Amino acid sequence: MIAPGGVVVVIDVIRAFTTAAVAFERGVPEIACAPSAEAGRGLRRLHPDRLLIGETGGLRPADFDFGNSPFELSTAPLDGRRVIQATSNGTLGLSRCPAPAALLAVSARNVGATARWITSNHPGVAWTLVCTGQTAEDRACARHLNDLLDGVAPRTAELVSGIRDGAAEHDRHYARLPAAERVDISRDLGFCCDVDSCAFAMVGEVHKDHVVLTKVPC
C-alpha cells in the first residue's frame, strides 16, 4: 500500500510509458490512462474523438486504434489528437496511488527529466518508486531514478543493460505461449533503451476513474 502525501513515480519501461513518451513526442497533448481495457472503452464512448491505444496480454485488442508499441506510435497518424491508453501494468499502476502530492509516469526515455521535475517542484518530499512489472527493466529504471534523486550520477550503460535483460525475460515468457498469444517486442526495444531522449516529465492528474497525463518540459 502506498502512503498518501508523497511523490509517487510509476515505472513501466516495456512498454506503456515508453509508448506514452513517444506519443507526447509526436504531438499528443494529453493521455487519459485507464486501469483496464474495459475502462478505456468506457472513456472512448464518452470521448469518441480520442484515439484508444494499449493492450491486453501484450496484444492490441481488435477495437483499439493502436497497440502498446512505441515503434507503432512513432509513425502512426496521431494528428494532435488526445489519447486514451489502457495497459495491463502501467496504466493500472497509476490508478492505485491514493492522494499523492504528485503522480508521475516514467520510462528510460524521460527518467532524467522526471528527476529534475521532482527536485524542482517537491524538494524534501518523500518519494515512492513503483515498478509495475516483475522483470529487470523496471527495477533498473527505479535504481537509476533513485540515484538521480539522491544526487548520485548513475551509469546509463547499467540502465540499458537492465532493460535488455528485462526484454530477454519477456521474450522467454512469450516463447512459452501459443503462437497466437506471443508478442514481438524487438522493434520496440530501441525506443525503450533510448535513455533521456525526452526532456519532459509526464505528470498525472488523478480523476475518479482514470489518470490524465500531460507533458511538462523540464
Short mmCIF file of C-alpha atoms in Angstrom, two decimals:
data_model
loop_
_atom_site.label_atom_id
_atom_site.label_comp_id
_atom_site.label_asym_id
_atom_site.label_seq_id
_atom_site.Cartn_x
_atom_site.Cartn_y
_atom_site.Cartn_z
CA MET A 1 0.00 0.00 0.00
CA ILE A 2 1.33 3.44 -0.97
CA ALA A 3 1.08 6.02 1.79
CA PRO A 4 -0.70 9.22 0.68
CA GLY A 5 1.03 12.57 0.62
CA GLY A 6 4.33 11.76 -1.09
CA VAL A 7 5.61 11.90 -4.64
CA VAL A 8 4.76 8.67 -6.48
CA VAL A 9 6.52 7.64 -9.67
CA VAL A 10 5.04 4.72 -11.58
CA ILE A 11 7.52 2.89 -13.82
CA ASP A 12 6.78 0.89 -16.97
CA VAL A 13 9.67 0.73 -19.41
CA ILE A 14 8.47 -2.18 -21.60
CA ARG A 15 6.29 -0.70 -22.88
CA ALA A 16 3.48 1.52 -21.58
CA PHE A 17 5.31 4.67 -20.60
CA THR A 18 7.82 4.43 -23.42
CA THR A 19 4.78 4.38 -25.71
CA ALA A 20 3.29 7.35 -23.84
CA ALA A 21 6.53 9.31 -24.16
CA VAL A 22 6.66 8.68 -27.90
CA ALA A 23 3.02 9.80 -28.20
CA PHE A 24 3.88 13.07 -26.47
CA GLU A 25 6.90 13.49 -28.74
CA ARG A 26 4.54 13.10 -31.70
CA GLY A 27 2.36 15.99 -30.51
CA VAL A 28 -0.35 14.28 -28.44
CA PRO A 29 -1.49 16.91 -25.92
CA GLU A 30 -2.96 14.62 -23.27
CA ILE A 31 -3.21 10.92 -22.38
CA ALA A 32 -6.08 9.57 -20.28
CA CYS A 33 -4.72 6.43 -18.60
CA ALA A 34 -7.41 3.85 -17.87
CA PRO A 35 -6.95 0.98 -15.41
CA SER A 36 -8.31 -1.65 -17.81
CA ALA A 37 -9.29 -2.21 -21.41
CA GLU A 38 -12.97 -2.01 -20.46
CA ALA A 39 -12.41 1.28 -18.66
CA GLY A 40 -10.61 2.54 -21.75
CA ARG A 41 -13.58 1.60 -23.91
CA GLY A 42 -15.86 3.42 -21.48
CA LEU A 43 -13.78 6.58 -21.79
CA ARG A 44 -13.87 6.28 -25.56
CA ARG A 45 -17.66 6.07 -25.52
CA LEU A 46 -17.64 9.37 -23.63
CA HIS A 47 -14.99 10.87 -25.91
CA PRO A 48 -15.36 9.26 -29.35
CA ASP A 49 -12.92 11.73 -30.92
CA ARG A 50 -10.00 10.29 -28.93
CA LEU A 51 -7.65 7.54 -30.05
CA LEU A 52 -7.67 4.36 -27.97
CA ILE A 53 -4.31 2.60 -27.59
CA GLY A 54 -2.98 -0.21 -25.44
CA GLU A 55 -3.02 -3.95 -24.93
CA THR A 56 -4.39 -6.97 -23.14
CA GLY A 57 -1.91 -9.79 -22.73
CA GLY A 58 0.56 -7.64 -24.64
CA LEU A 59 -1.55 -7.63 -27.81
CA ARG A 60 -3.71 -4.89 -29.30
CA PRO A 61 -7.45 -5.57 -28.88
CA ALA A 62 -9.26 -5.57 -32.20
CA ASP A 63 -11.29 -2.45 -31.36
CA PHE A 64 -8.25 -0.36 -30.29
CA ASP A 65 -6.73 2.10 -32.76
CA PHE A 66 -3.13 1.23 -31.92
CA GLY A 67 -1.27 -1.17 -29.70
CA ASN A 68 1.07 -0.59 -26.79
CA SER A 69 4.04 -0.10 -29.09
CA PRO A 70 6.41 2.88 -29.24
CA PHE A 71 7.53 1.69 -32.68
CA GLU A 72 3.95 1.77 -33.94
CA LEU A 73 3.24 5.16 -32.36
CA SER A 74 6.42 6.62 -33.87
CA THR A 75 4.81 6.63 -37.33
CA ALA A 76 1.09 6.48 -36.52
CA PRO A 77 -1.16 9.29 -37.81
CA LEU A 78 -1.89 10.84 -34.43
CA ASP A 79 -2.80 14.27 -35.82
CA GLY A 80 -2.50 16.01 -32.45
CA ARG A 81 -5.48 14.13 -31.03
CA ARG A 82 -5.98 13.27 -27.38
CA VAL A 83 -5.33 9.66 -26.47
CA ILE A 84 -6.78 7.07 -24.10
CA GLN A 85 -4.29 4.42 -23.03
CA ALA A 86 -5.13 1.14 -21.30
CA THR A 87 -2.47 -1.43 -20.42
CA SER A 88 -2.13 -4.43 -18.14
CA ASN A 89 0.54 -2.92 -15.87
CA GLY A 90 1.48 0.72 -16.44
CA THR A 91 -1.86 2.49 -16.61
CA LEU A 92 -3.28 0.13 -14.00
CA GLY A 93 -0.42 1.09 -11.69
CA LEU A 94 -1.26 4.77 -11.98
CA SER A 95 -4.79 4.07 -10.73
CA ARG A 96 -3.52 2.55 -7.48
CA CYS A 97 -1.95 5.66 -5.98
CA PRO A 98 -4.18 7.39 -3.38
CA ALA A 99 -3.82 11.14 -2.79
CA PRO A 100 -0.19 11.64 -3.85
CA ALA A 101 1.49 15.01 -3.56
CA ALA A 102 2.45 14.38 -7.19
CA LEU A 103 1.99 11.43 -9.53
CA LEU A 104 4.31 10.78 -12.46
CA ALA A 105 4.81 8.14 -15.13
CA VAL A 106 8.34 7.30 -16.21
CA SER A 107 10.34 5.20 -18.61
CA ALA A 108 14.01 5.38 -19.52
CA ARG A 109 13.24 7.98 -22.20
CA ASN A 110 12.35 10.62 -19.61
CA VAL A 111 13.99 9.42 -16.39
CA GLY A 112 16.37 12.38 -16.10
CA ALA A 113 13.63 14.92 -16.78
CA THR A 114 11.46 13.24 -14.16
CA ALA A 115 14.20 13.59 -11.55
CA ARG A 116 14.60 17.27 -12.44
CA TRP A 117 10.86 17.88 -12.16
CA ILE A 118 10.64 16.26 -8.73
CA THR A 119 13.72 18.09 -7.44
CA SER A 120 12.40 21.44 -8.67
CA ASN A 121 8.77 21.06 -7.63
CA HIS A 122 8.85 18.90 -4.49
CA PRO A 123 12.22 19.27 -2.77
CA GLY A 124 12.38 17.46 0.52
CA VAL A 125 9.21 15.45 -0.11
CA ALA A 126 9.48 11.67 0.24
CA TRP A 127 9.17 9.70 -2.96
CA THR A 128 7.95 6.21 -3.78
CA LEU A 129 9.01 4.40 -6.94
CA VAL A 130 6.53 1.79 -8.14
CA CYS A 131 7.68 -0.94 -10.54
CA THR A 132 4.60 -2.18 -12.34
CA GLY A 133 6.30 -5.24 -13.84
CA GLN A 134 8.26 -8.11 -12.36
CA THR A 135 11.10 -8.05 -14.88
CA ALA A 136 14.52 -6.41 -14.77
CA GLU A 137 13.87 -3.26 -16.79
CA ASP A 138 11.59 -1.53 -14.28
CA ARG A 139 13.92 -2.30 -11.38
CA ALA A 140 16.86 -0.92 -13.35
CA CYS A 141 14.92 2.27 -14.10
CA ALA A 142 13.96 2.59 -10.42
CA ARG A 143 17.61 2.29 -9.34
CA HIS A 144 18.64 4.87 -11.93
CA LEU A 145 15.95 7.34 -10.87
CA ASN A 146 16.61 6.80 -7.17
CA ASP A 147 20.29 7.59 -7.71
CA LEU A 148 19.42 10.78 -9.58
CA LEU A 149 17.09 11.89 -6.78
CA ASP A 150 19.82 11.12 -4.23
CA GLY A 151 22.29 13.26 -6.16
CA VAL A 152 24.32 10.28 -7.37
CA ALA A 153 25.40 10.02 -11.02
CA PRO A 154 24.16 6.64 -12.29
CA ARG A 155 25.64 4.88 -15.30
CA THR A 156 23.42 4.91 -18.36
CA ALA A 157 25.00 1.67 -19.55
CA GLU A 158 23.71 -0.13 -16.46
CA LEU A 159 20.17 1.05 -17.15
CA VAL A 160 20.35 -0.07 -20.78
CA SER A 161 21.75 -3.43 -19.69
CA GLY A 162 18.85 -3.84 -17.25
CA ILE A 163 16.34 -3.03 -19.97
CA ARG A 164 17.87 -5.59 -22.30
CA ASP A 165 17.83 -8.18 -19.50
CA GLY A 166 14.15 -7.41 -18.96
CA ALA A 167 13.43 -7.74 -22.68
CA ALA A 168 15.05 -11.18 -22.64
CA GLU A 169 12.78 -12.17 -19.74
CA HIS A 170 9.75 -11.02 -21.72
CA ASP A 171 10.91 -13.00 -24.75
CA ARG A 172 11.31 -16.16 -22.69
CA HIS A 173 7.82 -15.71 -21.27
CA TYR A 174 6.21 -15.19 -24.66
CA ALA A 175 8.10 -18.15 -26.15
CA ARG A 176 6.20 -20.44 -23.78
CA LEU A 177 2.82 -19.23 -25.03
CA PRO A 178 0.83 -20.42 -28.06
CA ALA A 179 1.87 -18.65 -31.24
CA ALA A 180 -1.29 -16.52 -31.36
CA GLU A 181 -0.54 -15.10 -27.90
CA ARG A 182 3.12 -14.23 -28.44
CA VAL A 183 4.29 -10.62 -28.55
CA ASP A 184 7.26 -9.43 -30.59
CA ILE A 185 8.91 -6.51 -28.81
CA SER A 186 12.05 -6.45 -30.96
CA ARG A 187 11.06 -3.28 -32.86
CA ASP A 188 10.18 -1.53 -29.59
CA LEU A 189 13.39 -2.29 -27.74
CA GLY A 190 15.45 0.53 -29.23
CA PHE A 191 12.82 3.06 -28.13
CA CYS A 192 12.80 1.55 -24.63
CA CYS A 193 16.60 1.80 -24.37
CA ASP A 194 16.84 5.42 -25.57
CA VAL A 195 17.71 6.93 -22.18
CA ASP A 196 16.89 10.63 -21.66
CA SER A 197 15.80 11.28 -25.22
CA CYS A 198 12.79 13.24 -23.86
CA ALA A 199 13.22 16.48 -21.92
CA PHE A 200 9.84 16.32 -20.22
CA ALA A 201 8.12 14.76 -17.24
CA MET A 202 4.78 13.01 -17.61
CA VAL A 203 2.72 14.42 -14.75
CA GLY A 204 -0.56 12.84 -13.72
CA GLU A 205 -3.81 14.40 -12.58
CA VAL A 206 -6.00 11.95 -10.67
CA HIS A 207 -9.63 11.71 -11.76
CA LYS A 208 -12.35 9.46 -10.39
CA ASP A 209 -11.78 6.57 -12.77
CA HIS A 210 -8.57 7.42 -14.63
CA VAL A 211 -5.38 9.49 -14.53
CA VAL A 212 -4.64 12.19 -17.11
CA LEU A 213 -1.00 12.58 -18.10
CA THR A 214 0.38 15.79 -19.55
CA LYS A 215 3.85 16.63 -20.81
CA VAL A 216 5.80 19.15 -18.69
CA PRO A 217 9.12 20.27 -20.21
CA CYS A 218 12.00 20.32 -17.74
#
